Structure formats: C-alpha cells, structure tokens
mmCIF file of C-alpha atoms in Angstrom:
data_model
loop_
_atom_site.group_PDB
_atom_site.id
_atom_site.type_symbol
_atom_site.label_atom_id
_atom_site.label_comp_id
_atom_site.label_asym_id
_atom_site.label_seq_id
_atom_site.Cartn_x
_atom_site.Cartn_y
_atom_site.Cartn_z
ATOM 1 C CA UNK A 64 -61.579 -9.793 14.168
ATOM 2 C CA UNK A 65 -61.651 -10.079 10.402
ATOM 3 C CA UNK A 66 -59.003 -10.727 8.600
ATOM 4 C CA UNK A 67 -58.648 -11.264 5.141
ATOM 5 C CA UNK A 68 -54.803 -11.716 3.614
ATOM 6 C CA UNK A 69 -54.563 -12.164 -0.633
ATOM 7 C CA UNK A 70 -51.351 -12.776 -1.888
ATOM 8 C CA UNK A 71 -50.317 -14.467 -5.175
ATOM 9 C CA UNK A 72 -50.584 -11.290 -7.176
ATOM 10 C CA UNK A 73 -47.778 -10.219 -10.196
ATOM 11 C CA UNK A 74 -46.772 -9.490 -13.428
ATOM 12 C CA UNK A 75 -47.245 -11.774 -16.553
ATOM 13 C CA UNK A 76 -47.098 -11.715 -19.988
ATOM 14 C CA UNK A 77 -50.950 -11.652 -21.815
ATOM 15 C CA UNK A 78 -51.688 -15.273 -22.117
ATOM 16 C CA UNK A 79 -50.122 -16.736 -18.705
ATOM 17 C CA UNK A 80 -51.598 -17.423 -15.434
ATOM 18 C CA UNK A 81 -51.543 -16.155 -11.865
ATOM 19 C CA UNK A 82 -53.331 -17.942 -9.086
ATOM 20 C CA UNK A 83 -54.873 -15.321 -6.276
ATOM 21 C CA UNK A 84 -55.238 -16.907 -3.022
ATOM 22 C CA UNK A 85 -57.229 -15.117 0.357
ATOM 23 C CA UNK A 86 -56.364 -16.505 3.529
ATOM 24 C CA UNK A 87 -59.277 -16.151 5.897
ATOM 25 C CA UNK A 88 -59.676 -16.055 9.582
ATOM 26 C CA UNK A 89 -62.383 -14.285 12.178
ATOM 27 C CA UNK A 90 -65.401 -15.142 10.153
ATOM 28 C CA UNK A 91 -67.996 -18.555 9.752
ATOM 29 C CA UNK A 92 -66.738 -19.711 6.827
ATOM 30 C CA UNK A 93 -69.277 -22.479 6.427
ATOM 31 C CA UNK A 94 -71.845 -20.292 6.353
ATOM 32 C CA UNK A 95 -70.070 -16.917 4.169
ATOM 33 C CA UNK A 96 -70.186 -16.195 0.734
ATOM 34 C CA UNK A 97 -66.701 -15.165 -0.667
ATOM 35 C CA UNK A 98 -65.374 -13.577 -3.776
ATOM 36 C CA UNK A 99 -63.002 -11.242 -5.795
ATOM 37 C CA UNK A 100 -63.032 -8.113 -7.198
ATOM 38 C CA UNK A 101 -60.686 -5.370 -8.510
ATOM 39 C CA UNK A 102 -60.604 -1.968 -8.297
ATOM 40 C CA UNK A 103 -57.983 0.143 -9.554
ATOM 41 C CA UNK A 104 -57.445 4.259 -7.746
ATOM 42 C CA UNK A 105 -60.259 6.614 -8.866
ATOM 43 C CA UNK A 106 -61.974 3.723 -10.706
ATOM 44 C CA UNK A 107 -65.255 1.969 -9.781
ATOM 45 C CA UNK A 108 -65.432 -1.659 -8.609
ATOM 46 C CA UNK A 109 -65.700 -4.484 -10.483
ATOM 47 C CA UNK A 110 -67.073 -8.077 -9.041
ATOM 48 C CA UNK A 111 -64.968 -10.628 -10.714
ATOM 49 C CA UNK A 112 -66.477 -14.095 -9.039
ATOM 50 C CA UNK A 113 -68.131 -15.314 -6.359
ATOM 51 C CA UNK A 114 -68.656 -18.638 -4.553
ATOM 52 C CA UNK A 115 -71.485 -19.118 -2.001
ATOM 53 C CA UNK A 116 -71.477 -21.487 1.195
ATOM 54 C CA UNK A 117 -72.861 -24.012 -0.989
ATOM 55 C CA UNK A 118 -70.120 -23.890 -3.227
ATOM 56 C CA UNK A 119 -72.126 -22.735 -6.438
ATOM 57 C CA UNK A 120 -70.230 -20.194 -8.478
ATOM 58 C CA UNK A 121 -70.603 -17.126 -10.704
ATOM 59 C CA UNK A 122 -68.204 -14.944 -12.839
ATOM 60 C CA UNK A 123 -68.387 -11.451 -14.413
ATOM 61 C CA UNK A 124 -69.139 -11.479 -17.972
ATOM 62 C CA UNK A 125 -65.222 -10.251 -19.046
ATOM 63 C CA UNK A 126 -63.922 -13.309 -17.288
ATOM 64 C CA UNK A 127 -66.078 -16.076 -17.610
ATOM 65 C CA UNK A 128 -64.233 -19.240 -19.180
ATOM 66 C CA UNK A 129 -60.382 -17.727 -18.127
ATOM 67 C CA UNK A 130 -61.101 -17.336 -14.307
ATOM 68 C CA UNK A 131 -61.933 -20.059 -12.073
ATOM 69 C CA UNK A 132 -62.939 -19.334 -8.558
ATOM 70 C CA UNK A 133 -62.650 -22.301 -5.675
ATOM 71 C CA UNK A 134 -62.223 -22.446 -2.046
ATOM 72 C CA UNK A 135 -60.481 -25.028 0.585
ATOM 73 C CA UNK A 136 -63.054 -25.272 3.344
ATOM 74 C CA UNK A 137 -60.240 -27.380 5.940
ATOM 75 C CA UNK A 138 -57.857 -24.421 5.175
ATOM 76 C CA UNK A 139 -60.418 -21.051 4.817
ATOM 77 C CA UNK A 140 -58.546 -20.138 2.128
ATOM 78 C CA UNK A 141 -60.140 -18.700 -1.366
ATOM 79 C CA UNK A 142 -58.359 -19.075 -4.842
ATOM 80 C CA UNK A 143 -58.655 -17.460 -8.097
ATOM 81 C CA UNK A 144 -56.934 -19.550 -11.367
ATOM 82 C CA UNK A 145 -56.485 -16.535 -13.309
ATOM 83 C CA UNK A 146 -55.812 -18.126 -17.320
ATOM 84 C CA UNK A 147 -55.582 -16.858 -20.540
ATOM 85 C CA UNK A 148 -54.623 -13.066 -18.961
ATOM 86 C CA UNK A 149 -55.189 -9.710 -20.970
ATOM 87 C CA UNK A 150 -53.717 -5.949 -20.501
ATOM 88 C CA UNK A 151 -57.305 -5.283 -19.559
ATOM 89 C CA UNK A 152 -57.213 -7.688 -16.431
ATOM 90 C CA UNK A 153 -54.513 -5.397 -15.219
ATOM 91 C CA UNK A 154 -55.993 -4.375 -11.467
ATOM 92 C CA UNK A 155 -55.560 -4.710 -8.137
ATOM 93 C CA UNK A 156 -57.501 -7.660 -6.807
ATOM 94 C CA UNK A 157 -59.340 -8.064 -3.587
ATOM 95 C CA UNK A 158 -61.045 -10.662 -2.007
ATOM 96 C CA UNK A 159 -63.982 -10.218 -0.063
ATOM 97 C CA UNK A 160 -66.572 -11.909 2.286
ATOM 98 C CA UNK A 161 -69.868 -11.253 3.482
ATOM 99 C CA UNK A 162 -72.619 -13.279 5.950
ATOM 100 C CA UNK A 163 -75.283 -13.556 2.952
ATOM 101 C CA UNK A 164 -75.781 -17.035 1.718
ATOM 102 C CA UNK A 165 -76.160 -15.795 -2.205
ATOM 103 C CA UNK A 166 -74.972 -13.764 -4.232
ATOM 104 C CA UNK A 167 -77.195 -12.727 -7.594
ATOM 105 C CA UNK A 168 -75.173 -12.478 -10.672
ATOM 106 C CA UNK A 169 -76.890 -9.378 -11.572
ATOM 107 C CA UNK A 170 -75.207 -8.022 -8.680
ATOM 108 C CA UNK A 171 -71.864 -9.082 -8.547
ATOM 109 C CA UNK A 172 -70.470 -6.228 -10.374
ATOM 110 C CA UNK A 173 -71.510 -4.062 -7.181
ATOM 111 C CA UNK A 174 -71.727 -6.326 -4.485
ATOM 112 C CA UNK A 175 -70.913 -4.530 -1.640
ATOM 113 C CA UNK A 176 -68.712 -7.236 0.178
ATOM 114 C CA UNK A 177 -68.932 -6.594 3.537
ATOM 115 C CA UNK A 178 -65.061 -7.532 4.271
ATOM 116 C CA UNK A 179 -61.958 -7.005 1.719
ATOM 117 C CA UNK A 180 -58.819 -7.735 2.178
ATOM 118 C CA UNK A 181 -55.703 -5.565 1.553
ATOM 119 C CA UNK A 182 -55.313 -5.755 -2.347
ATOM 120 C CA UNK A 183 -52.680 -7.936 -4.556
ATOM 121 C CA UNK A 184 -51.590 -5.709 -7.771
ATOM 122 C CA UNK A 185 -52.113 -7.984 -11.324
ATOM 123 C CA UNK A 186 -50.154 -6.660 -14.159
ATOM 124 C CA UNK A 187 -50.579 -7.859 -17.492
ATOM 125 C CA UNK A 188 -48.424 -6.827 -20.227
ATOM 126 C CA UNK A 189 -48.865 -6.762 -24.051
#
C-alpha cells in the first residue's frame, strides 16, 4: 500500500522559508519519480518540482531560483526548501509519486502523479 505523509507546512511572513517534507513508504523508490504540487479547492493543479530516479530536477517557472527540491534515498523521504515566499505561494502542497522514470518540464504543470499524499496548507502573508 501507498502511502505518502507531507508535513512541514505553515504560516510565514513573505520573505521566510518553510521546508515541505513527504515521507514515503509502499513504492520502489529507486526507480520513482517524485514531486510537489499545489492545488487549492475549486482551483486547477499546479506542478511545482520534480526530481526523477536519477536525481535530475525541474521547477515550475513561478518558483524557479526560491524552491529547491531534494530527496534522501536511505530515508524515502522528499523535501521542498521553500525561500524567498510570496502571498501568491499561498496553497496547499502535495507531494506525489509515480513509476515513470522522467518527467518533461513541459508537463509538470499537469503531471498527473499517480500517488499524492494528504496535503500540508502554506500560508504566506503580506
């Protein structure tokens, strides 16, 4: 079974920092790509980052240079350094995983992850 647990979600003042973290169990994580995006009620998904099995990266265009996506493969957990925060990042975050080995950047906006995780709420203040 597939379980995917974020945590590390809260509120900040614009500028500061959260880390997101997704602890992972039930899936090959050698072999999975992995990733974040947020989604807030009635809205459409946004990808935020992924990271392949390889390790090679990719980021939306609204938070490329502030976000940092990394894993721990001797833990299966997934982080996301959150820096430099605006209102605008306000969201609820979820991480997600899915057997494919890459990820376009074209399609990260969409992706269509085939696990998520439960949501942890990011709210950024003026």
């Amino acid at each position: 079974q597939v379980q995917l647990v974020e945590s590390g979600g809260g509120s900040v003042q614009a500028g500061g920092s959260l880390r997101l973290s997704c602890a992972a169990s039930g899936i090959t994580w050698s072999s999975y790509s992995m990733g974040w995006f947020r989604q807030a009620p009635g809205k459409e998904r946004e990808g935020v980052a992924a990271i392949d099995a390889d390790g090679n990266t990719i980021y939306a265009d609204s938070v490329k240079g502030r976000f940092t996506i990394s894993k721990d493969n001797a833990k299966n957990i997934l982080y996301l350094q959150m820096n430099s925060l605006k209102p605008e990042d306000t969201d609820m975050y979820y991480c997600g995983a899915d057997p494919t080995a890459y990820i376009a950047t074209k399609i990260l906006p969409i992706f269509p992850w085939a696990y998520r995780g439960q949501g942890t709420q990011v709210t950024v203040s003026a």
